[in-house]
Short mmCIF file of N, CA, C and O in Angstrom, two decimals:
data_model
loop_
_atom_site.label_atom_id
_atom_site.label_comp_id
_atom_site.label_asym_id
_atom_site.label_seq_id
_atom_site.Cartn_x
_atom_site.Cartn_y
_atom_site.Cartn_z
N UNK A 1 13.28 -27.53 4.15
CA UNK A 1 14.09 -26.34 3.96
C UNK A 1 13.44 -25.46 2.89
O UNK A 1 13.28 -25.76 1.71
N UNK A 2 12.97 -24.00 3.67
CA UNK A 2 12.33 -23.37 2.24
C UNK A 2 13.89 -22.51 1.49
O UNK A 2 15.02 -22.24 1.88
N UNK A 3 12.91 -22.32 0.01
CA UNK A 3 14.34 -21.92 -0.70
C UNK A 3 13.92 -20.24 -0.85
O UNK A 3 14.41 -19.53 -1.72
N UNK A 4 12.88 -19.73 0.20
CA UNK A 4 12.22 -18.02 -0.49
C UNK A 4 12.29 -17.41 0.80
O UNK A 4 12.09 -18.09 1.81
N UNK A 5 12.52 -16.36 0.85
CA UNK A 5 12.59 -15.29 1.84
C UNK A 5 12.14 -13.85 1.35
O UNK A 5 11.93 -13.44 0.21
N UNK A 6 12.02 -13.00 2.99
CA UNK A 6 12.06 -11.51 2.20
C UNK A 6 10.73 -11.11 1.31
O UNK A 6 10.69 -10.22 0.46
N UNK A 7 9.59 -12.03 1.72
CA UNK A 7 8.23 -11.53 0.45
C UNK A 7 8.26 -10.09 0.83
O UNK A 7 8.83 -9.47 1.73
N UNK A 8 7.50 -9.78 -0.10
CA UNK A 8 6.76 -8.46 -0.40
C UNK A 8 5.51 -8.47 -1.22
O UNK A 8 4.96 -9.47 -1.68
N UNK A 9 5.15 -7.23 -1.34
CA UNK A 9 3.94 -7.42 -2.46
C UNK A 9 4.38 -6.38 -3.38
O UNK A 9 4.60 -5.34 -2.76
N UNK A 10 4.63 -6.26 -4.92
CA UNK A 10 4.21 -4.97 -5.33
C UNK A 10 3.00 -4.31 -5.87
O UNK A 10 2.16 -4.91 -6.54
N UNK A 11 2.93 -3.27 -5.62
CA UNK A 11 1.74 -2.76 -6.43
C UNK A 11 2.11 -1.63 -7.76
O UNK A 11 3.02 -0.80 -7.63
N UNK A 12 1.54 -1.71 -8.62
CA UNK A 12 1.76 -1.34 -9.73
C UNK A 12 0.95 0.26 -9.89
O UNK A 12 -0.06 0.58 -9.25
N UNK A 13 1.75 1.24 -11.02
CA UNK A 13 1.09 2.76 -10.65
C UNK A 13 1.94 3.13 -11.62
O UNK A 13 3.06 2.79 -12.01
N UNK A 14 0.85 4.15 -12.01
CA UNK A 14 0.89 4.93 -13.47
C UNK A 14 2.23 6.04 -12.93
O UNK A 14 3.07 6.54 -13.68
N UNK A 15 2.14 6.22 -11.46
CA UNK A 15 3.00 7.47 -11.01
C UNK A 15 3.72 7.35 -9.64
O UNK A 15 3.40 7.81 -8.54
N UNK A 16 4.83 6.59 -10.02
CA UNK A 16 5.29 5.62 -8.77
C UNK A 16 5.89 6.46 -8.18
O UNK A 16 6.40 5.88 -7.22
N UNK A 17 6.29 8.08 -8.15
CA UNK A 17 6.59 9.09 -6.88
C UNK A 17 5.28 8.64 -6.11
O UNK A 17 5.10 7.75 -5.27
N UNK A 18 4.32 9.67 -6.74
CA UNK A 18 2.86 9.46 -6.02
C UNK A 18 2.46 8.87 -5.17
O UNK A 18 1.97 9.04 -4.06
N UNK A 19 2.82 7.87 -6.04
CA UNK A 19 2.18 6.12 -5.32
C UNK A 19 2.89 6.66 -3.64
O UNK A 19 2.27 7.08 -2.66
N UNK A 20 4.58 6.42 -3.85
CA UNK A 20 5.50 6.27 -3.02
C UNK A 20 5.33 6.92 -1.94
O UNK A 20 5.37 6.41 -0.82
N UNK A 21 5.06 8.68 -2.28
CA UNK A 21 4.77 9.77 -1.23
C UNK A 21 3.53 9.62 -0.63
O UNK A 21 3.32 10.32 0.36
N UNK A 22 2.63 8.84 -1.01
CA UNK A 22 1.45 8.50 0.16
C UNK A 22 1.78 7.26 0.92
O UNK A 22 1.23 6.86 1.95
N UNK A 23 2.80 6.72 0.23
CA UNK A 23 2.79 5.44 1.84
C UNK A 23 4.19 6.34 2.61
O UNK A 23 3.97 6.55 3.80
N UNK A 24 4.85 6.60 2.36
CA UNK A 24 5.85 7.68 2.94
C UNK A 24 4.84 8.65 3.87
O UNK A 24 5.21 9.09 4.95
N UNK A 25 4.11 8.79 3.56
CA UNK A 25 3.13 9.86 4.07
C UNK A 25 1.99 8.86 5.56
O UNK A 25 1.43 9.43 6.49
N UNK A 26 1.97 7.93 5.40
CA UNK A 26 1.49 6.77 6.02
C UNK A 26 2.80 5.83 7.52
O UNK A 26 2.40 5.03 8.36
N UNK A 27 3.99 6.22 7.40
CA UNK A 27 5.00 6.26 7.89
C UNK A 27 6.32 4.90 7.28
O UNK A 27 7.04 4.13 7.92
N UNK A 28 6.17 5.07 6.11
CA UNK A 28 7.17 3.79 5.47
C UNK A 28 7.95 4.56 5.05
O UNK A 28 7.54 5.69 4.79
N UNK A 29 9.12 4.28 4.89
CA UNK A 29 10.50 4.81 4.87
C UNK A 29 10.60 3.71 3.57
O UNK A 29 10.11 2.59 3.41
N UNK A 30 11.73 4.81 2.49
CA UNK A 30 12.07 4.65 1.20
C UNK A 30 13.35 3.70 1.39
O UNK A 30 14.40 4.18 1.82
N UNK A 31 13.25 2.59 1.11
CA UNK A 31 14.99 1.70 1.13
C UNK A 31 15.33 1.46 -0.26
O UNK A 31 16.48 1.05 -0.41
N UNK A 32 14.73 1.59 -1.20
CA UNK A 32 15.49 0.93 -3.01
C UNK A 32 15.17 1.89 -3.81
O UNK A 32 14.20 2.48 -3.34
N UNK A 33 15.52 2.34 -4.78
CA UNK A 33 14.52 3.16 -6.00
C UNK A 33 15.65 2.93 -6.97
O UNK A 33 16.85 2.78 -6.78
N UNK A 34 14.64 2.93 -8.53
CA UNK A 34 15.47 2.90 -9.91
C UNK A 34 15.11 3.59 -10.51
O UNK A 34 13.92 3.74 -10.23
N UNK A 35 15.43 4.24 -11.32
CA UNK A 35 16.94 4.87 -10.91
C UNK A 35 17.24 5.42 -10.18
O UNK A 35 16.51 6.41 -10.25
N UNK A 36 18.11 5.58 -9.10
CA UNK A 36 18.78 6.62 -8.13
C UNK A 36 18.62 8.16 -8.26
O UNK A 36 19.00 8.94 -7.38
N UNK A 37 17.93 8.59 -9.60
CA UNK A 37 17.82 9.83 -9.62
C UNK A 37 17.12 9.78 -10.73
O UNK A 37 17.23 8.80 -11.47
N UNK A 38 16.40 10.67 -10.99
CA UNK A 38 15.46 11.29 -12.35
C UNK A 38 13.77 10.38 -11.89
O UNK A 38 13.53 9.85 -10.80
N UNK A 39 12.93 10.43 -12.95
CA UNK A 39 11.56 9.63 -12.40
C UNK A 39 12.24 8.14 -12.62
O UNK A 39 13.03 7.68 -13.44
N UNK A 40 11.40 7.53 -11.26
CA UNK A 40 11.36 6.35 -11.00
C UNK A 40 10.90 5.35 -11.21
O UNK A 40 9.72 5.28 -10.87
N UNK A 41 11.62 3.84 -11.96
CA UNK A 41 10.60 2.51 -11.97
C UNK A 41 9.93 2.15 -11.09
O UNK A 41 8.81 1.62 -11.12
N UNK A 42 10.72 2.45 -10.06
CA UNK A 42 10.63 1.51 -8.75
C UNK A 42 10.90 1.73 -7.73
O UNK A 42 12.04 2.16 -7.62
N UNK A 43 10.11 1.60 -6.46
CA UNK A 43 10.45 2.13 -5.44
C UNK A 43 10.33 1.17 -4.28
O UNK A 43 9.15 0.98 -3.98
N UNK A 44 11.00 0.65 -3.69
CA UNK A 44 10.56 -0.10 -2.06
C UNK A 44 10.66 0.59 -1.08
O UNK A 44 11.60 1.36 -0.88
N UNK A 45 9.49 0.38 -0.16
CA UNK A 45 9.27 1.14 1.03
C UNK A 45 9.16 0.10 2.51
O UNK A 45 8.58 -0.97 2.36
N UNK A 46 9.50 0.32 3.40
CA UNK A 46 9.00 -0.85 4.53
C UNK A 46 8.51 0.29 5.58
O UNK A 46 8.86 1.47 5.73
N UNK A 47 7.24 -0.83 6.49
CA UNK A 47 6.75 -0.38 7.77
C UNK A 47 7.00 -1.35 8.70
O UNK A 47 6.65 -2.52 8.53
N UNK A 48 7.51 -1.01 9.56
CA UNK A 48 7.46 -1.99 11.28
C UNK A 48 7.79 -3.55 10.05
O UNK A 48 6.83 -4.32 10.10
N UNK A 49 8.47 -3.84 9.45
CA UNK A 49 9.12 -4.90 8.59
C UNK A 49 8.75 -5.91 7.64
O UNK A 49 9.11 -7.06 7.37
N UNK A 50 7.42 -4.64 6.98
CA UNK A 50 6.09 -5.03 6.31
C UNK A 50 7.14 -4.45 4.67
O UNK A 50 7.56 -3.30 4.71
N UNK A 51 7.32 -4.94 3.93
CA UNK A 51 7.87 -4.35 2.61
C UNK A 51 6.82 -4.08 1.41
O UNK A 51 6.27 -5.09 0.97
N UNK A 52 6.45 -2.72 0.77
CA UNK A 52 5.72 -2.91 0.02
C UNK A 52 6.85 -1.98 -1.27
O UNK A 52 7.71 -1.11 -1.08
N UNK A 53 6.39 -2.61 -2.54
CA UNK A 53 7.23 -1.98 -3.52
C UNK A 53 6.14 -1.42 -4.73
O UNK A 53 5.11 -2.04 -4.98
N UNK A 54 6.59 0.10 -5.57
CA UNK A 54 5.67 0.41 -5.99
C UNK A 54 6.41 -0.03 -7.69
O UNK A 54 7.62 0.18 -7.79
N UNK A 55 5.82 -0.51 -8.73
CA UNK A 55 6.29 -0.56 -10.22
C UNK A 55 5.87 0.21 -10.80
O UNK A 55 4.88 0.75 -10.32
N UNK A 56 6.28 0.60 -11.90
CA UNK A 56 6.02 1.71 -12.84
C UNK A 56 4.97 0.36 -14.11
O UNK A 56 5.34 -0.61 -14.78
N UNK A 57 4.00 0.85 -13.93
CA UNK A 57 2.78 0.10 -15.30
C UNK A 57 3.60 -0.30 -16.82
O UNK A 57 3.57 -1.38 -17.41
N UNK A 58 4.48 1.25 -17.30
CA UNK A 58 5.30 0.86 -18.24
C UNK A 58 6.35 0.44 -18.53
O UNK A 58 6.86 0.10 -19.60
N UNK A 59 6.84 0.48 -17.07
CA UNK A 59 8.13 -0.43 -17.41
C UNK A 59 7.61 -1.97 -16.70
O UNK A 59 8.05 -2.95 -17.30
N UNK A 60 6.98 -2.18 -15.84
CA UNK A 60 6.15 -3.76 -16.27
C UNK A 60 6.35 -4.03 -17.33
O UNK A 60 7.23 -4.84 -17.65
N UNK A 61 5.26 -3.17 -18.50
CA UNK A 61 5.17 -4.17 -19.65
C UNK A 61 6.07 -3.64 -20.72
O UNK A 61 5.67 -3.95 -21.85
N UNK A 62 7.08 -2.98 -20.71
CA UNK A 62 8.56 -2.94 -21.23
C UNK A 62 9.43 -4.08 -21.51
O UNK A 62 9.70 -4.77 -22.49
N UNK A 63 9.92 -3.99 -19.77
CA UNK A 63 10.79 -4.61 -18.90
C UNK A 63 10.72 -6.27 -19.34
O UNK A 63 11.45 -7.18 -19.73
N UNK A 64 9.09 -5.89 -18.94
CA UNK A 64 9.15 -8.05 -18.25
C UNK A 64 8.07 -8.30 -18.97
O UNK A 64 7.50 -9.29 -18.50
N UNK A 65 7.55 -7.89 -19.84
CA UNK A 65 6.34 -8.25 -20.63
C UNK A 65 4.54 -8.55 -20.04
O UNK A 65 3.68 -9.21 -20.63
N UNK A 66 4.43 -7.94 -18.92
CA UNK A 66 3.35 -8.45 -18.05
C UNK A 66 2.45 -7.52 -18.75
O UNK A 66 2.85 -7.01 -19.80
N UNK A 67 1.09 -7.20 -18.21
CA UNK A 67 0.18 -6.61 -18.36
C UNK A 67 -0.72 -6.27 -16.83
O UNK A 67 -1.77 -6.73 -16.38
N UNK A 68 0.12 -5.37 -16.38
CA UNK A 68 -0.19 -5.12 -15.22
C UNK A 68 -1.52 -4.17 -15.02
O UNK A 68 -1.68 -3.23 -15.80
N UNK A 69 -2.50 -4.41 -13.97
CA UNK A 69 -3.39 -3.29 -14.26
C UNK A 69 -3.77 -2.50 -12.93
O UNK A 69 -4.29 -2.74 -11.84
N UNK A 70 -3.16 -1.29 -13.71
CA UNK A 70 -2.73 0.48 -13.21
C UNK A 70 -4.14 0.83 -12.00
O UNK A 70 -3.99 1.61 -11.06
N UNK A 71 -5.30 0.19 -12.23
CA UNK A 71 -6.22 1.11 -10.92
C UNK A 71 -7.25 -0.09 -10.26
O UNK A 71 -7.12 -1.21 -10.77
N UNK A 72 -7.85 0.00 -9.61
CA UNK A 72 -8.73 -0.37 -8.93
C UNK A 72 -8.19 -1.46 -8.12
O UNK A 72 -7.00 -1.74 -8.07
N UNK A 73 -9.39 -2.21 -7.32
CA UNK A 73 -9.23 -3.17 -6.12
C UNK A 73 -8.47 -4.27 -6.28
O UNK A 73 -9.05 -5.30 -5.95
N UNK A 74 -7.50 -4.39 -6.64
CA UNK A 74 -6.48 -5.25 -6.92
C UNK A 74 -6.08 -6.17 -5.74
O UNK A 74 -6.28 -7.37 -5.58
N UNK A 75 -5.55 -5.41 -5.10
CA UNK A 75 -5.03 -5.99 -3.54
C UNK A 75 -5.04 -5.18 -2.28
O UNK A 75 -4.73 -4.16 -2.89
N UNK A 76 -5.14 -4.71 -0.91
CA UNK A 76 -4.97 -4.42 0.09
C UNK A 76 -3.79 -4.14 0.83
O UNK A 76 -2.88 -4.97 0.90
N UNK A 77 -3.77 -3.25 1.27
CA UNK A 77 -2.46 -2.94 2.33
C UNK A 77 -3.60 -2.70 3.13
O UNK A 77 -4.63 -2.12 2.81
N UNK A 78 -3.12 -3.49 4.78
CA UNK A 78 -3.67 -3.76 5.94
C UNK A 78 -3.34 -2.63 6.72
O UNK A 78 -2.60 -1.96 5.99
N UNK A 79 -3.45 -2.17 7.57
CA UNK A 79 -2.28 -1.11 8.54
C UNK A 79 -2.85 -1.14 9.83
O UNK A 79 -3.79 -0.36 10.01
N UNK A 80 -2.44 -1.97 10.91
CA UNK A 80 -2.42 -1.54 12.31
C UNK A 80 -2.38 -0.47 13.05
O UNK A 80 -1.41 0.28 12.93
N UNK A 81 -3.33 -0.17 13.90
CA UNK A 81 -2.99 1.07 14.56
C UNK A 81 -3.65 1.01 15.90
O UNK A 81 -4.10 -0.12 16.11
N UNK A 82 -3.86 1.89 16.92
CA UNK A 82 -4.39 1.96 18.38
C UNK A 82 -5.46 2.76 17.94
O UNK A 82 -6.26 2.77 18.87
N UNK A 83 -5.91 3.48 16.94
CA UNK A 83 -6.90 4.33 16.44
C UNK A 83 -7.15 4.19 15.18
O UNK A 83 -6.39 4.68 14.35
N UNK A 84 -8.23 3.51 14.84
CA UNK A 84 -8.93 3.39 14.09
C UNK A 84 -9.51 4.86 13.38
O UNK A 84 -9.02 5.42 12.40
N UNK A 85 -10.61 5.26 14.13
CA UNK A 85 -11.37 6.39 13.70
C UNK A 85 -9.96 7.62 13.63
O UNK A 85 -9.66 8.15 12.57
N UNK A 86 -9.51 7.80 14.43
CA UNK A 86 -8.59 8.88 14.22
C UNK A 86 -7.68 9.11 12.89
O UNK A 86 -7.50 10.17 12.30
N UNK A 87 -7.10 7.68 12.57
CA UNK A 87 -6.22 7.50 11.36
C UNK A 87 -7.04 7.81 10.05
O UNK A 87 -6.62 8.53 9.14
N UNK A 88 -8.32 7.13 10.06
CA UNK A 88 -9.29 7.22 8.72
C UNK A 88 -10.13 8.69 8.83
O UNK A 88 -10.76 9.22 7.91
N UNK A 89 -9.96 9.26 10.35
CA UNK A 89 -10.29 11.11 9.87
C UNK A 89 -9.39 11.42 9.36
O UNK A 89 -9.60 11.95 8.27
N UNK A 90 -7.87 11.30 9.82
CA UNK A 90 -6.90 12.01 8.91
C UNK A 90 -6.33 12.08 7.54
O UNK A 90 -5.87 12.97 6.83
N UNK A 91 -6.62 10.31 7.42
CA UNK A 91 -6.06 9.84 5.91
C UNK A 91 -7.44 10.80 4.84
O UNK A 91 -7.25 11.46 3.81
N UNK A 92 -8.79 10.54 5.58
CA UNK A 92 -9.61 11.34 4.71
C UNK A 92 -10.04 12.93 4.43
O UNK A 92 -10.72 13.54 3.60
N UNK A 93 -9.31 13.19 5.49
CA UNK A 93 -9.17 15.06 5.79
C UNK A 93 -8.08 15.12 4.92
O UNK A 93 -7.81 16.32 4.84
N UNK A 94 -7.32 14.50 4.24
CA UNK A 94 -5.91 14.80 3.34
C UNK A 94 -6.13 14.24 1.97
O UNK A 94 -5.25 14.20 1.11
N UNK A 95 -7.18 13.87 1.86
CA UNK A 95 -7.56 13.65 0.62
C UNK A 95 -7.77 12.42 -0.09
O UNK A 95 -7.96 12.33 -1.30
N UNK A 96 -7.73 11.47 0.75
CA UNK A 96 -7.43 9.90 0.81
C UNK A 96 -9.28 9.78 0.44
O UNK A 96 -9.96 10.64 1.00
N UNK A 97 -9.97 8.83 -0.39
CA UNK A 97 -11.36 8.20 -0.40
C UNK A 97 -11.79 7.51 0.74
O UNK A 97 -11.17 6.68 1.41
N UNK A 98 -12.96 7.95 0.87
CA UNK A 98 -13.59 7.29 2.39
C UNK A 98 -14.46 5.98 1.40
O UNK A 98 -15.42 6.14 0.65
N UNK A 99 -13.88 4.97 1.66
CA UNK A 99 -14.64 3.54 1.17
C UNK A 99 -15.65 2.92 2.11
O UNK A 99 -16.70 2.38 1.75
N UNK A 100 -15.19 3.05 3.41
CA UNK A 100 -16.05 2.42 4.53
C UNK A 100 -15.69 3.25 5.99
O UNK A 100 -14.52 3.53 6.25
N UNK A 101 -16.51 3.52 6.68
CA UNK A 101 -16.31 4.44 7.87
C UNK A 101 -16.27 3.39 9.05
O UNK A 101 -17.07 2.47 9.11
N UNK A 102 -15.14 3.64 10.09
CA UNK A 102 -15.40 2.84 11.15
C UNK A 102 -15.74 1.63 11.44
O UNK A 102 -16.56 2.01 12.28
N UNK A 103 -15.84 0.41 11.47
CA UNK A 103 -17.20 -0.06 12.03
C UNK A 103 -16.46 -1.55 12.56
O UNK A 103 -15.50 -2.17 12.10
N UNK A 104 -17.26 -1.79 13.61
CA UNK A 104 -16.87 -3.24 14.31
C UNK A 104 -17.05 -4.51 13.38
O UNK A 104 -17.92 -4.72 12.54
N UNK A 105 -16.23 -5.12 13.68
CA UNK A 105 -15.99 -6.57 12.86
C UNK A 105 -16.18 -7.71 13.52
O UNK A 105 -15.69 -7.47 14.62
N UNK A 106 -16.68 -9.07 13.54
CA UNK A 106 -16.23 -9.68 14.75
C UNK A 106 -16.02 -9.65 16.14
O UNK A 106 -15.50 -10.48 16.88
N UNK A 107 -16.64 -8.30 16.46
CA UNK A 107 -16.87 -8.02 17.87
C UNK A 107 -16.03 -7.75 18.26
O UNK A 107 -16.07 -7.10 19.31
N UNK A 108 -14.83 -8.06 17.68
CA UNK A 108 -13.19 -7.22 18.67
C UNK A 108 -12.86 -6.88 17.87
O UNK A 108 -12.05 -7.80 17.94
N UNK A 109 -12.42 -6.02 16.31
CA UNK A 109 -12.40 -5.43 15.73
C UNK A 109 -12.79 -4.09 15.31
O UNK A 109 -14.02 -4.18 15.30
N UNK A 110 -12.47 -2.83 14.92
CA UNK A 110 -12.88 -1.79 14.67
C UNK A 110 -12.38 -1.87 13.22
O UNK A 110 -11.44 -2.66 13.10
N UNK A 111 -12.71 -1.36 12.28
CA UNK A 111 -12.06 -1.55 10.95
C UNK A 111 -12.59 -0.11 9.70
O UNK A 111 -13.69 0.41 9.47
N UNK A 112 -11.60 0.05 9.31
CA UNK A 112 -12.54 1.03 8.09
C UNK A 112 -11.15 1.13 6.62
O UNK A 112 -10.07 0.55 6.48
N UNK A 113 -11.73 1.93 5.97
CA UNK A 113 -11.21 1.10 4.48
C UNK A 113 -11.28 2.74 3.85
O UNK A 113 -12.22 3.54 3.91
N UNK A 114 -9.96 2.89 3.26
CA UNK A 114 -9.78 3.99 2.65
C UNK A 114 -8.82 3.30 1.33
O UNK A 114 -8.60 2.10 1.24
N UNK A 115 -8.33 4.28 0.40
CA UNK A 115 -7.71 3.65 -0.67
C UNK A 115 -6.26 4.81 -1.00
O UNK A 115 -6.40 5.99 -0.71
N UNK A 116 -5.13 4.39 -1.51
CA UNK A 116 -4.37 4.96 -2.03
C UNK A 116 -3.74 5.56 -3.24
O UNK A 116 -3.58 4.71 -4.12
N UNK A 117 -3.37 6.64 -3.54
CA UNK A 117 -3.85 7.01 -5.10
C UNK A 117 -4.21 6.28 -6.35
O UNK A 117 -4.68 6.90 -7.31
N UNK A 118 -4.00 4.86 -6.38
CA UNK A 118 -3.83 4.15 -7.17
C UNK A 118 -5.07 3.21 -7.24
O UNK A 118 -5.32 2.31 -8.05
N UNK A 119 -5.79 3.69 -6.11
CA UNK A 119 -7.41 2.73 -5.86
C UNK A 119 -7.08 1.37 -5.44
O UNK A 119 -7.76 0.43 -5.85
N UNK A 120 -5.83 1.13 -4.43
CA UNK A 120 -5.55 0.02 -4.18
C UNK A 120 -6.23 0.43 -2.32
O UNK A 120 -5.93 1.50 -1.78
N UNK A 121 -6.96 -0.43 -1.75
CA UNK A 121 -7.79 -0.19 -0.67
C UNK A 121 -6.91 -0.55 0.03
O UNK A 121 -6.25 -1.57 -0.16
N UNK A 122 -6.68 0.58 1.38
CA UNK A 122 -6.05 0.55 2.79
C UNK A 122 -6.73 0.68 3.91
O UNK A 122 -7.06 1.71 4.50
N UNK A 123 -7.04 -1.06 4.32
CA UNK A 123 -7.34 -1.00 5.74
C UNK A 123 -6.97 -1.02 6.92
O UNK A 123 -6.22 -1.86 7.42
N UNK A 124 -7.73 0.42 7.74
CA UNK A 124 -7.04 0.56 9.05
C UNK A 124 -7.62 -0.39 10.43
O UNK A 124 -8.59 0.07 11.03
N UNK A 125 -7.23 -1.26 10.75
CA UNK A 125 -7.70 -1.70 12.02
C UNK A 125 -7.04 -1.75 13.11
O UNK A 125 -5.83 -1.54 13.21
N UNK A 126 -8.08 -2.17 14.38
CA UNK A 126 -7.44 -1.98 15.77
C UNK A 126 -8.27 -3.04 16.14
O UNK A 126 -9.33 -3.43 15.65
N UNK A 127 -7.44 -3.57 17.32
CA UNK A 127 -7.93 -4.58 18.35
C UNK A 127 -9.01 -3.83 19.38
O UNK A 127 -8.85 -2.72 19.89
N UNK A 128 -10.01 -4.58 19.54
CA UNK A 128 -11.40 -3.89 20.64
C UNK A 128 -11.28 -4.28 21.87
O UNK A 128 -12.10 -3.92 22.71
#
């Protein structure tokens, strides 16, 4: 019998609107935020029943005493799609970093790697 449900991942950001309005912008819909009004600690977002939550860096190490760190390759958000190349022209025509262009993986894979304001890398793949 497990006793955990409901994972998620959070990712941590100096500017957790920001953060929020590019995966909003990616198609995840806003379900939690703290506070309910004014700037935000915290925000949870879900896709197709994928939950990702964004923290505020200073209220981390406020809050809960961590030492969270605000940029680079930390962790991955994956993202499925039927178009590969199409999604990583658009995410990078809007201002998103081009990390890796296109390219086959494993022979049934298409894959390419862009990042979200926070330099946390988002890869788009499709089945070949």
């Amino acid at each position: 019998m497990s006793m955990f449900r409901s994972p998620q991942v959070i990712l941590f950001s100096e500017d957790v609107s920001r953060a929020a309005e590019f995966y909003v912008g990616l198609g995840f819909t806003e379900t939690f935020r703290v506070p309910v009004e004014g700037e935000p600690i915290h925000i949870d977002l879900v896709l197709d029943g994928y939950k990702i939550g964004i923290a505020s860096v200073a209220s981390t190490r406020d809050d809960h005493g961590l030492d969270p760190v605000p940029q680079g390759q930390r962790a991955a958000v994956i993202l499925w799609t039927d178009d590969t190349a199409g999604a990583y022209a658009e995410l990078t025509a809007n201002g998103a970093p081009a990390l890796a262009a296109p390219h086959r993986w494993l022979d049934r894979l298409l894959i390419a790697w862009t990042a979200d304001p926070d330099g946390n890398p988002i890869q788009i793949v499709q089945q070949q």
